[in-house]
Amino acid sequence: QIMINLIMNSVIHGFEFMEKGQIDIWVEMQGNNKLSIRYVDNGKGIPEHLCKRIFDPFVTTKRGQGGSGLGMHLVYNLVTQALNGSITVTSEEGHGVEF
């Protein structure tokens, strides 16, 4: 569910109006029971004002177009509560996103 939401956000939001986009995913074991996943796309990025709230419920750029704004909130809850992990976002408008 986490990966599906990240990929769908890249496709729907990040690659909007782009002919091609790229997603890179790195997975690395860190110790016996910790996994690090780095997800990067080369899409249009997230504006700073949205980046600060990206994990809040109902944050979307597609209001009224089928976007509920719950995808990244679900990702955050799955990572932090179900998997006892952490997630961060880095993005600059026009330069993709990294989770």
Short mmCIF file of N, CA, C and O in Angstrom, two decimals:
data_model
loop_
_atom_site.label_atom_id
_atom_site.label_comp_id
_atom_site.label_asym_id
_atom_site.label_seq_id
_atom_site.Cartn_x
_atom_site.Cartn_y
_atom_site.Cartn_z
N GLN A 1 0.82 -1.20 0.00
CA GLN A 1 0.00 0.00 0.00
C GLN A 1 0.86 1.26 0.00
O GLN A 1 0.54 2.23 -0.68
N ILE A 2 1.95 1.23 0.75
CA ILE A 2 2.85 2.38 0.80
C ILE A 2 3.44 2.66 -0.58
O ILE A 2 3.39 3.79 -1.08
N MET A 3 3.99 1.64 -1.19
CA MET A 3 4.62 1.82 -2.51
C MET A 3 3.59 2.21 -3.57
O MET A 3 3.87 3.06 -4.43
N ILE A 4 2.41 1.61 -3.52
CA ILE A 4 1.36 1.96 -4.49
C ILE A 4 1.01 3.43 -4.37
O ILE A 4 0.90 4.14 -5.38
N ASN A 5 0.84 3.93 -3.14
CA ASN A 5 0.49 5.34 -2.96
C ASN A 5 1.61 6.26 -3.44
O ASN A 5 1.34 7.29 -4.07
N LEU A 6 2.85 5.92 -3.15
CA LEU A 6 3.96 6.75 -3.61
C LEU A 6 4.03 6.78 -5.14
O LEU A 6 4.17 7.85 -5.75
N ILE A 7 3.91 5.62 -5.76
CA ILE A 7 3.97 5.54 -7.22
C ILE A 7 2.79 6.28 -7.85
O ILE A 7 2.98 7.05 -8.81
N MET A 8 1.60 6.08 -7.32
CA MET A 8 0.43 6.76 -7.88
C MET A 8 0.55 8.28 -7.73
O MET A 8 0.16 9.02 -8.64
N ASN A 9 1.10 8.75 -6.62
CA ASN A 9 1.30 10.19 -6.46
C ASN A 9 2.28 10.74 -7.49
O ASN A 9 2.09 11.82 -8.02
N SER A 10 3.33 9.97 -7.76
CA SER A 10 4.28 10.39 -8.80
C SER A 10 3.58 10.47 -10.15
O SER A 10 3.72 11.46 -10.88
N VAL A 11 2.82 9.44 -10.48
CA VAL A 11 2.16 9.38 -11.79
C VAL A 11 1.11 10.48 -11.92
O VAL A 11 1.06 11.21 -12.92
N ILE A 12 0.26 10.64 -10.90
CA ILE A 12 -0.86 11.59 -10.98
C ILE A 12 -0.41 13.04 -10.79
O ILE A 12 -0.86 13.93 -11.50
N HIS A 13 0.46 13.26 -9.83
CA HIS A 13 0.85 14.63 -9.48
C HIS A 13 2.21 15.02 -10.07
O HIS A 13 2.34 16.02 -10.74
N GLY A 14 3.22 14.22 -9.77
CA GLY A 14 4.58 14.57 -10.13
C GLY A 14 4.86 14.61 -11.62
O GLY A 14 5.58 15.47 -12.10
N PHE A 15 4.26 13.69 -12.35
CA PHE A 15 4.54 13.59 -13.78
C PHE A 15 3.46 14.24 -14.64
O PHE A 15 3.45 14.08 -15.86
N GLU A 16 2.55 14.98 -14.00
CA GLU A 16 1.50 15.65 -14.76
C GLU A 16 2.12 16.58 -15.80
O GLU A 16 3.03 17.35 -15.50
N PHE A 17 1.64 16.49 -17.01
CA PHE A 17 2.11 17.29 -18.15
C PHE A 17 3.54 16.92 -18.58
O PHE A 17 4.16 17.66 -19.34
N MET A 18 4.06 15.81 -18.11
CA MET A 18 5.38 15.33 -18.54
C MET A 18 5.18 14.14 -19.47
O MET A 18 4.30 13.32 -19.24
N GLU A 19 6.02 14.04 -20.46
CA GLU A 19 5.94 12.91 -21.38
C GLU A 19 6.51 11.64 -20.74
O GLU A 19 5.99 10.55 -20.94
N LYS A 20 7.60 11.80 -19.98
CA LYS A 20 8.24 10.66 -19.31
C LYS A 20 8.65 11.09 -17.91
O LYS A 20 9.00 12.23 -17.68
N GLY A 21 8.60 10.15 -17.00
CA GLY A 21 9.09 10.38 -15.65
C GLY A 21 9.89 9.18 -15.19
O GLY A 21 9.76 8.09 -15.75
N GLN A 22 10.70 9.39 -14.18
CA GLN A 22 11.53 8.30 -13.67
C GLN A 22 11.36 8.21 -12.16
O GLN A 22 11.34 9.21 -11.45
N ILE A 23 11.25 6.97 -11.69
CA ILE A 23 11.19 6.68 -10.26
C ILE A 23 12.35 5.74 -9.95
O ILE A 23 12.54 4.74 -10.64
N ASP A 24 13.11 6.08 -8.92
CA ASP A 24 14.19 5.21 -8.45
C ASP A 24 13.88 4.82 -7.01
O ASP A 24 13.47 5.67 -6.20
N ILE A 25 14.07 3.53 -6.71
CA ILE A 25 13.81 3.02 -5.36
C ILE A 25 15.04 2.23 -4.92
O ILE A 25 15.47 1.31 -5.60
N TRP A 26 15.60 2.63 -3.77
CA TRP A 26 16.72 1.92 -3.19
C TRP A 26 16.25 1.29 -1.88
O TRP A 26 15.60 1.95 -1.08
N VAL A 27 16.61 0.03 -1.68
CA VAL A 27 16.24 -0.68 -0.46
C VAL A 27 17.52 -1.22 0.15
O VAL A 27 18.34 -1.83 -0.54
N GLU A 28 17.68 -0.99 1.45
CA GLU A 28 18.91 -1.38 2.13
C GLU A 28 18.60 -1.86 3.54
O GLU A 28 17.84 -1.20 4.26
N MET A 29 19.16 -2.98 3.91
CA MET A 29 19.04 -3.46 5.30
C MET A 29 19.98 -2.65 6.17
O MET A 29 21.12 -2.40 5.79
N GLN A 30 19.49 -2.24 7.31
CA GLN A 30 20.31 -1.51 8.29
C GLN A 30 20.18 -2.26 9.61
O GLN A 30 19.25 -2.03 10.38
N GLY A 31 21.09 -3.18 9.83
CA GLY A 31 21.01 -4.02 11.01
C GLY A 31 20.13 -5.23 10.74
O GLY A 31 19.77 -5.52 9.60
N ASN A 32 19.76 -5.92 11.80
CA ASN A 32 19.01 -7.16 11.66
C ASN A 32 17.52 -6.96 11.39
O ASN A 32 16.88 -7.82 10.79
N ASN A 33 16.96 -5.86 11.84
CA ASN A 33 15.51 -5.72 11.73
C ASN A 33 15.06 -4.33 11.26
O ASN A 33 13.95 -3.92 11.55
N LYS A 34 15.93 -3.63 10.55
CA LYS A 34 15.56 -2.30 10.07
C LYS A 34 15.85 -2.21 8.58
O LYS A 34 16.93 -2.56 8.11
N LEU A 35 14.87 -1.71 7.85
CA LEU A 35 14.97 -1.58 6.40
C LEU A 35 14.86 -0.10 6.05
O LEU A 35 13.99 0.60 6.54
N SER A 36 15.74 0.36 5.20
CA SER A 36 15.69 1.73 4.71
C SER A 36 15.26 1.71 3.26
O SER A 36 15.85 0.99 2.44
N ILE A 37 14.23 2.48 2.94
CA ILE A 37 13.75 2.58 1.57
C ILE A 37 13.84 4.05 1.16
O ILE A 37 13.32 4.92 1.84
N ARG A 38 14.51 4.29 0.06
CA ARG A 38 14.63 5.65 -0.49
C ARG A 38 13.89 5.67 -1.81
O ARG A 38 14.19 4.90 -2.72
N TYR A 39 12.92 6.55 -1.91
CA TYR A 39 12.06 6.67 -3.09
C TYR A 39 12.27 8.06 -3.68
O TYR A 39 12.08 9.06 -2.99
N VAL A 40 12.66 8.13 -4.95
CA VAL A 40 12.95 9.40 -5.60
C VAL A 40 12.28 9.43 -6.97
O VAL A 40 12.37 8.45 -7.72
N ASP A 41 11.62 10.55 -7.28
CA ASP A 41 11.15 10.72 -8.66
C ASP A 41 11.70 12.04 -9.20
O ASP A 41 12.19 12.88 -8.46
N ASN A 42 11.64 12.18 -10.52
CA ASN A 42 12.14 13.39 -11.17
C ASN A 42 10.99 14.26 -11.68
O ASN A 42 11.11 14.96 -12.67
N GLY A 43 9.87 14.21 -10.97
CA GLY A 43 8.69 14.96 -11.35
C GLY A 43 8.81 16.44 -11.05
O GLY A 43 9.90 16.97 -10.81
N LYS A 44 7.66 17.10 -10.99
CA LYS A 44 7.63 18.55 -10.84
C LYS A 44 7.86 19.02 -9.41
O LYS A 44 7.98 20.22 -9.17
N GLY A 45 7.96 18.09 -8.48
CA GLY A 45 8.22 18.47 -7.10
C GLY A 45 6.98 18.97 -6.38
O GLY A 45 5.90 19.05 -6.96
N ILE A 46 7.15 19.30 -5.12
CA ILE A 46 6.05 19.74 -4.27
C ILE A 46 6.35 21.17 -3.82
O ILE A 46 7.43 21.42 -3.28
N PRO A 47 5.40 22.08 -4.00
CA PRO A 47 5.62 23.44 -3.49
C PRO A 47 5.88 23.43 -1.99
O PRO A 47 5.35 22.59 -1.26
N GLU A 48 6.70 24.35 -1.52
CA GLU A 48 7.12 24.38 -0.12
C GLU A 48 5.93 24.41 0.84
O GLU A 48 5.92 23.70 1.85
N HIS A 49 4.91 25.20 0.52
CA HIS A 49 3.76 25.29 1.43
C HIS A 49 3.01 23.96 1.56
O HIS A 49 2.44 23.67 2.60
N LEU A 50 3.02 23.13 0.52
CA LEU A 50 2.40 21.81 0.60
C LEU A 50 3.34 20.78 1.21
O LEU A 50 2.90 19.87 1.90
N CYS A 51 4.61 20.92 0.94
CA CYS A 51 5.60 19.96 1.45
C CYS A 51 5.56 19.88 2.97
O CYS A 51 5.69 18.81 3.55
N LYS A 52 5.35 21.03 3.61
CA LYS A 52 5.30 21.07 5.08
C LYS A 52 4.09 20.33 5.63
O LYS A 52 4.10 19.91 6.78
N ARG A 53 3.05 20.17 4.81
CA ARG A 53 1.81 19.55 5.28
C ARG A 53 1.47 18.27 4.52
O ARG A 53 0.35 17.76 4.65
N ILE A 54 2.40 17.72 3.78
CA ILE A 54 2.10 16.61 2.86
C ILE A 54 1.52 15.38 3.55
O ILE A 54 0.75 14.63 2.96
N PHE A 55 1.85 15.17 4.83
CA PHE A 55 1.35 14.00 5.54
C PHE A 55 0.06 14.28 6.30
O PHE A 55 -0.52 13.38 6.91
N ASP A 56 -0.42 15.53 6.27
CA ASP A 56 -1.68 15.87 6.93
C ASP A 56 -2.85 15.34 6.12
O ASP A 56 -2.77 15.25 4.88
N PRO A 57 -3.96 15.00 6.79
CA PRO A 57 -5.12 14.52 6.02
C PRO A 57 -5.72 15.63 5.16
O PRO A 57 -5.68 16.81 5.53
N PHE A 58 -6.23 15.23 4.03
CA PHE A 58 -6.97 16.08 3.08
C PHE A 58 -6.12 17.11 2.37
O PHE A 58 -6.64 18.07 1.80
N VAL A 59 -4.80 16.92 2.33
CA VAL A 59 -3.92 17.80 1.56
C VAL A 59 -3.82 17.23 0.15
O VAL A 59 -3.35 16.11 -0.05
N THR A 60 -4.29 17.98 -0.83
CA THR A 60 -4.25 17.54 -2.22
C THR A 60 -4.21 18.73 -3.17
O THR A 60 -4.69 19.81 -2.82
N THR A 61 -3.64 18.51 -4.32
CA THR A 61 -3.68 19.52 -5.38
C THR A 61 -4.79 19.17 -6.37
O THR A 61 -4.97 19.87 -7.36
N LYS A 62 -5.50 18.09 -6.12
CA LYS A 62 -6.52 17.61 -7.05
C LYS A 62 -7.92 17.68 -6.43
O LYS A 62 -8.77 16.85 -6.72
N ARG A 63 -8.17 18.66 -5.58
CA ARG A 63 -9.49 18.81 -4.97
C ARG A 63 -10.54 18.98 -6.07
O ARG A 63 -10.35 19.75 -7.01
N GLY A 64 -11.61 18.20 -5.99
CA GLY A 64 -12.67 18.27 -7.00
C GLY A 64 -12.35 17.49 -8.26
O GLY A 64 -13.14 17.47 -9.19
N GLN A 65 -11.19 16.84 -8.31
CA GLN A 65 -10.79 16.06 -9.49
C GLN A 65 -10.56 14.60 -9.11
O GLN A 65 -9.83 13.89 -9.78
N GLY A 66 -11.12 14.17 -8.00
CA GLY A 66 -11.00 12.78 -7.59
C GLY A 66 -9.95 12.53 -6.53
O GLY A 66 -9.85 11.44 -6.01
N GLY A 67 -9.16 13.54 -6.18
CA GLY A 67 -8.14 13.36 -5.15
C GLY A 67 -8.72 13.61 -3.77
O GLY A 67 -9.33 14.65 -3.52
N SER A 68 -8.55 12.65 -2.86
CA SER A 68 -9.10 12.79 -1.51
C SER A 68 -8.14 13.50 -0.57
O SER A 68 -8.54 14.01 0.47
N GLY A 69 -6.85 13.47 -0.91
CA GLY A 69 -5.86 14.05 -0.01
C GLY A 69 -5.53 13.16 1.17
O GLY A 69 -4.97 13.61 2.16
N LEU A 70 -5.85 11.88 1.05
CA LEU A 70 -5.59 10.94 2.16
C LEU A 70 -4.45 9.98 1.87
O LEU A 70 -4.01 9.27 2.76
N GLY A 71 -3.94 9.95 0.64
CA GLY A 71 -2.91 8.98 0.27
C GLY A 71 -1.64 9.09 1.10
O GLY A 71 -1.16 8.11 1.65
N MET A 72 -1.09 10.29 1.21
CA MET A 72 0.15 10.45 1.96
C MET A 72 -0.09 10.37 3.46
O MET A 72 0.80 9.97 4.21
N HIS A 73 -1.28 10.74 3.91
CA HIS A 73 -1.64 10.56 5.32
C HIS A 73 -1.66 9.06 5.66
O HIS A 73 -1.14 8.64 6.71
N LEU A 74 -2.21 8.26 4.76
CA LEU A 74 -2.21 6.81 4.95
C LEU A 74 -0.79 6.27 4.95
O LEU A 74 -0.43 5.44 5.79
N VAL A 75 0.05 6.73 4.02
CA VAL A 75 1.45 6.30 3.97
C VAL A 75 2.12 6.60 5.31
O VAL A 75 2.79 5.74 5.90
N TYR A 76 1.94 7.82 5.81
CA TYR A 76 2.55 8.22 7.08
C TYR A 76 2.09 7.31 8.22
O TYR A 76 2.90 6.83 9.02
N ASN A 77 0.79 7.05 8.30
CA ASN A 77 0.27 6.20 9.37
C ASN A 77 0.77 4.77 9.25
O ASN A 77 1.09 4.15 10.27
N LEU A 78 0.83 4.22 8.05
CA LEU A 78 1.34 2.86 7.88
C LEU A 78 2.80 2.76 8.29
O LEU A 78 3.21 1.83 8.98
N VAL A 79 3.60 3.74 7.86
CA VAL A 79 5.03 3.72 8.19
C VAL A 79 5.25 3.89 9.69
O VAL A 79 6.00 3.13 10.31
N THR A 80 4.60 4.89 10.28
CA THR A 80 4.90 5.23 11.68
C THR A 80 4.18 4.34 12.69
O THR A 80 4.75 4.01 13.72
N GLN A 81 2.94 3.95 12.38
CA GLN A 81 2.17 3.17 13.35
C GLN A 81 2.26 1.67 13.10
O GLN A 81 2.61 0.91 13.99
N ALA A 82 1.95 1.25 11.88
CA ALA A 82 1.94 -0.19 11.59
C ALA A 82 3.35 -0.78 11.57
O ALA A 82 3.56 -1.90 12.01
N LEU A 83 4.32 -0.01 11.05
CA LEU A 83 5.68 -0.54 10.90
C LEU A 83 6.67 0.04 11.92
O LEU A 83 7.84 -0.32 11.90
N ASN A 84 6.20 0.95 12.77
CA ASN A 84 7.06 1.56 13.79
C ASN A 84 8.29 2.21 13.17
O ASN A 84 9.39 2.13 13.70
N GLY A 85 8.10 2.87 12.04
CA GLY A 85 9.20 3.50 11.33
C GLY A 85 9.06 5.00 11.30
O GLY A 85 8.31 5.59 12.08
N SER A 86 9.78 5.61 10.39
CA SER A 86 9.70 7.06 10.21
C SER A 86 9.78 7.36 8.72
O SER A 86 10.30 6.56 7.94
N ILE A 87 9.27 8.53 8.33
CA ILE A 87 9.29 8.94 6.94
C ILE A 87 9.51 10.44 6.88
O ILE A 87 8.98 11.18 7.72
N THR A 88 10.31 10.86 5.92
CA THR A 88 10.55 12.28 5.68
C THR A 88 10.36 12.55 4.20
O THR A 88 10.40 11.63 3.38
N VAL A 89 10.16 13.81 3.88
CA VAL A 89 10.04 14.21 2.48
C VAL A 89 10.99 15.37 2.23
O VAL A 89 11.15 16.25 3.07
N THR A 90 11.63 15.31 1.07
CA THR A 90 12.47 16.41 0.60
C THR A 90 12.03 16.70 -0.82
O THR A 90 11.93 15.78 -1.64
N SER A 91 11.76 17.97 -1.10
CA SER A 91 11.34 18.31 -2.45
C SER A 91 11.60 19.78 -2.69
O SER A 91 11.57 20.61 -1.77
N GLU A 92 11.87 20.09 -3.93
CA GLU A 92 11.99 21.45 -4.39
C GLU A 92 11.18 21.55 -5.66
O GLU A 92 11.31 20.71 -6.56
N GLU A 93 10.33 22.55 -5.73
CA GLU A 93 9.46 22.69 -6.88
C GLU A 93 10.30 22.68 -8.17
O GLU A 93 11.28 23.38 -8.29
N GLY A 94 9.91 21.80 -9.09
CA GLY A 94 10.62 21.67 -10.35
C GLY A 94 11.74 20.64 -10.33
O GLY A 94 12.37 20.40 -11.36
N HIS A 95 11.99 20.03 -9.16
CA HIS A 95 13.13 19.11 -9.05
C HIS A 95 12.78 17.79 -8.38
O HIS A 95 13.62 17.20 -7.70
N GLY A 96 11.58 17.31 -8.52
CA GLY A 96 11.23 15.99 -8.03
C GLY A 96 11.03 15.94 -6.53
O GLY A 96 10.94 16.95 -5.84
N VAL A 97 10.94 14.70 -6.05
CA VAL A 97 10.64 14.47 -4.63
C VAL A 97 11.45 13.27 -4.14
O VAL A 97 11.82 12.40 -4.92
N GLU A 98 11.74 13.26 -2.85
CA GLU A 98 12.42 12.13 -2.23
C GLU A 98 11.76 11.81 -0.90
O GLU A 98 11.53 12.68 -0.07
N PHE A 99 11.42 10.54 -0.72
CA PHE A 99 10.87 10.04 0.55
C PHE A 99 11.84 9.03 1.11
O PHE A 99 12.48 8.30 0.38
#
